[in-house]
mmCIF file of C-alpha atoms in Angstrom:
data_model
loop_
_atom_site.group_PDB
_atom_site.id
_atom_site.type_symbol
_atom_site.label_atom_id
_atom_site.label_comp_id
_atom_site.label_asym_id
_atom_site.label_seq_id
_atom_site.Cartn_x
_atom_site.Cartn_y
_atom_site.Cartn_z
ATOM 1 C CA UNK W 317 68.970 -49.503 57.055
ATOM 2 C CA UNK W 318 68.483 -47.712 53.679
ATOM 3 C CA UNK W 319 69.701 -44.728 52.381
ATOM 4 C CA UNK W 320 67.033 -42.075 50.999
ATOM 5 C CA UNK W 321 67.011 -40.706 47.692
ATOM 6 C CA UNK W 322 64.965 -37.398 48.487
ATOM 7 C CA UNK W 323 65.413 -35.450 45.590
ATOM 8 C CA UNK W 324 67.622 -37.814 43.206
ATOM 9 C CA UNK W 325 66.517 -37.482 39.540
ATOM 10 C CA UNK W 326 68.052 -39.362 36.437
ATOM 11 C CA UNK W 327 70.423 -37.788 34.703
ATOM 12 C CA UNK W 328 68.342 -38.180 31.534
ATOM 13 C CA UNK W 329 65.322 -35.824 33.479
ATOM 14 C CA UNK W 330 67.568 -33.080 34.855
ATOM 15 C CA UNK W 331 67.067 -29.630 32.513
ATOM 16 C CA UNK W 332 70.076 -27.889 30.760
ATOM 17 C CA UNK W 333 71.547 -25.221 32.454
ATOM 18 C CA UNK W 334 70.869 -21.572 31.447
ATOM 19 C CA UNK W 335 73.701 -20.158 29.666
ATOM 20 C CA UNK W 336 74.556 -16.502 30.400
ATOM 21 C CA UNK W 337 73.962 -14.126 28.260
ATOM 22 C CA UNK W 338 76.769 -12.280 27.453
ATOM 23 C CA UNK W 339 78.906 -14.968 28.558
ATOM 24 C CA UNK W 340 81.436 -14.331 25.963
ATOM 25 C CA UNK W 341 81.528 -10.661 26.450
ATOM 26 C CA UNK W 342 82.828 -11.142 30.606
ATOM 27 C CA UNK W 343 85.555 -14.001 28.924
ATOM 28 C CA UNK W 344 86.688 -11.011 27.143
ATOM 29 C CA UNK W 345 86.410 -8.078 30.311
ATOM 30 C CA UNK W 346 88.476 -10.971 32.393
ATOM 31 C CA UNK W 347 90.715 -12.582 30.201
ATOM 32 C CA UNK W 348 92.168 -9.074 27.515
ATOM 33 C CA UNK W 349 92.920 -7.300 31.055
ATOM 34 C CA UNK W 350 94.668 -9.662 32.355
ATOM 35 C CA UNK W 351 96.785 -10.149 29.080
ATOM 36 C CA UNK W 352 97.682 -6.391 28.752
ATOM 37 C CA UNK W 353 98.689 -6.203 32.298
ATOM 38 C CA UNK W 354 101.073 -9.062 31.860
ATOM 39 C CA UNK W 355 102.522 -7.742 28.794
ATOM 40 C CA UNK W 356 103.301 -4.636 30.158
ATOM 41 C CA UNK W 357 105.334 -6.057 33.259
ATOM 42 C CA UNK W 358 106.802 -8.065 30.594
ATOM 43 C CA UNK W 359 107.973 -5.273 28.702
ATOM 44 C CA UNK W 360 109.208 -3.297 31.456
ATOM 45 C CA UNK W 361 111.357 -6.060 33.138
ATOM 46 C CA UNK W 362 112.686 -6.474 30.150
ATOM 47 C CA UNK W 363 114.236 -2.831 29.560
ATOM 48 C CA UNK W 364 114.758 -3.130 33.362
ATOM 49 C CA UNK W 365 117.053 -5.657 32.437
ATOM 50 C CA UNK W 366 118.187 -3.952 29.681
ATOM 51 C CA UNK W 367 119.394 -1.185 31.409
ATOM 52 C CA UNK W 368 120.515 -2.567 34.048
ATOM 53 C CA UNK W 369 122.833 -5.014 32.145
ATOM 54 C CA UNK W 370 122.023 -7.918 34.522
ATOM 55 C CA UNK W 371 120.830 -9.900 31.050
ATOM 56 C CA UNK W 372 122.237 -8.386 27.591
ATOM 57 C CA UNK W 373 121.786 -10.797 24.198
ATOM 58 C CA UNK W 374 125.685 -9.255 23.750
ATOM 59 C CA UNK W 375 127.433 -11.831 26.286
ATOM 60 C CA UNK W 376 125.441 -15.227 24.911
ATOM 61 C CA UNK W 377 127.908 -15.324 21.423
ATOM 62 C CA UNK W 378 130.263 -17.334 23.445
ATOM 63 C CA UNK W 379 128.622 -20.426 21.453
ATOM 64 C CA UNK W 380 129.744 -19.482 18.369
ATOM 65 C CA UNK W 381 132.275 -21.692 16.925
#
């Protein structure tokens, strides 16, 4: 009992594949949102945290010597 090999081709045969062409421009459109709405929940947490005094840079000079 053999296996078929209907439609195997050597790796060496097989054509490139066609690169998009504006592939760099939808990297950009998907990655710069995605960067800008993670810096802004950054920056509000943070001056929700601020304000809320649940994490102030004040209390952390207990190291000092």
């Amino acid at each position: 009992m053999s296996r078929s090999r209907k439609g195997y081709k050597s790796p060496r045969l097989l054509k490139n594949p066609k690169r998009q062409r504006y592939y760099l421009l939808t990297i950009g459109l998907t990655i710069l949102p995605g960067m800008f709405v993670g810096s802004m929940i950054a920056k509000y947490l943070a001056h929700f945290l601020d304000t809320t005094g649940l994490f102030s840079p004040e209390e952390l000079d207990d190291y000092e010597d």
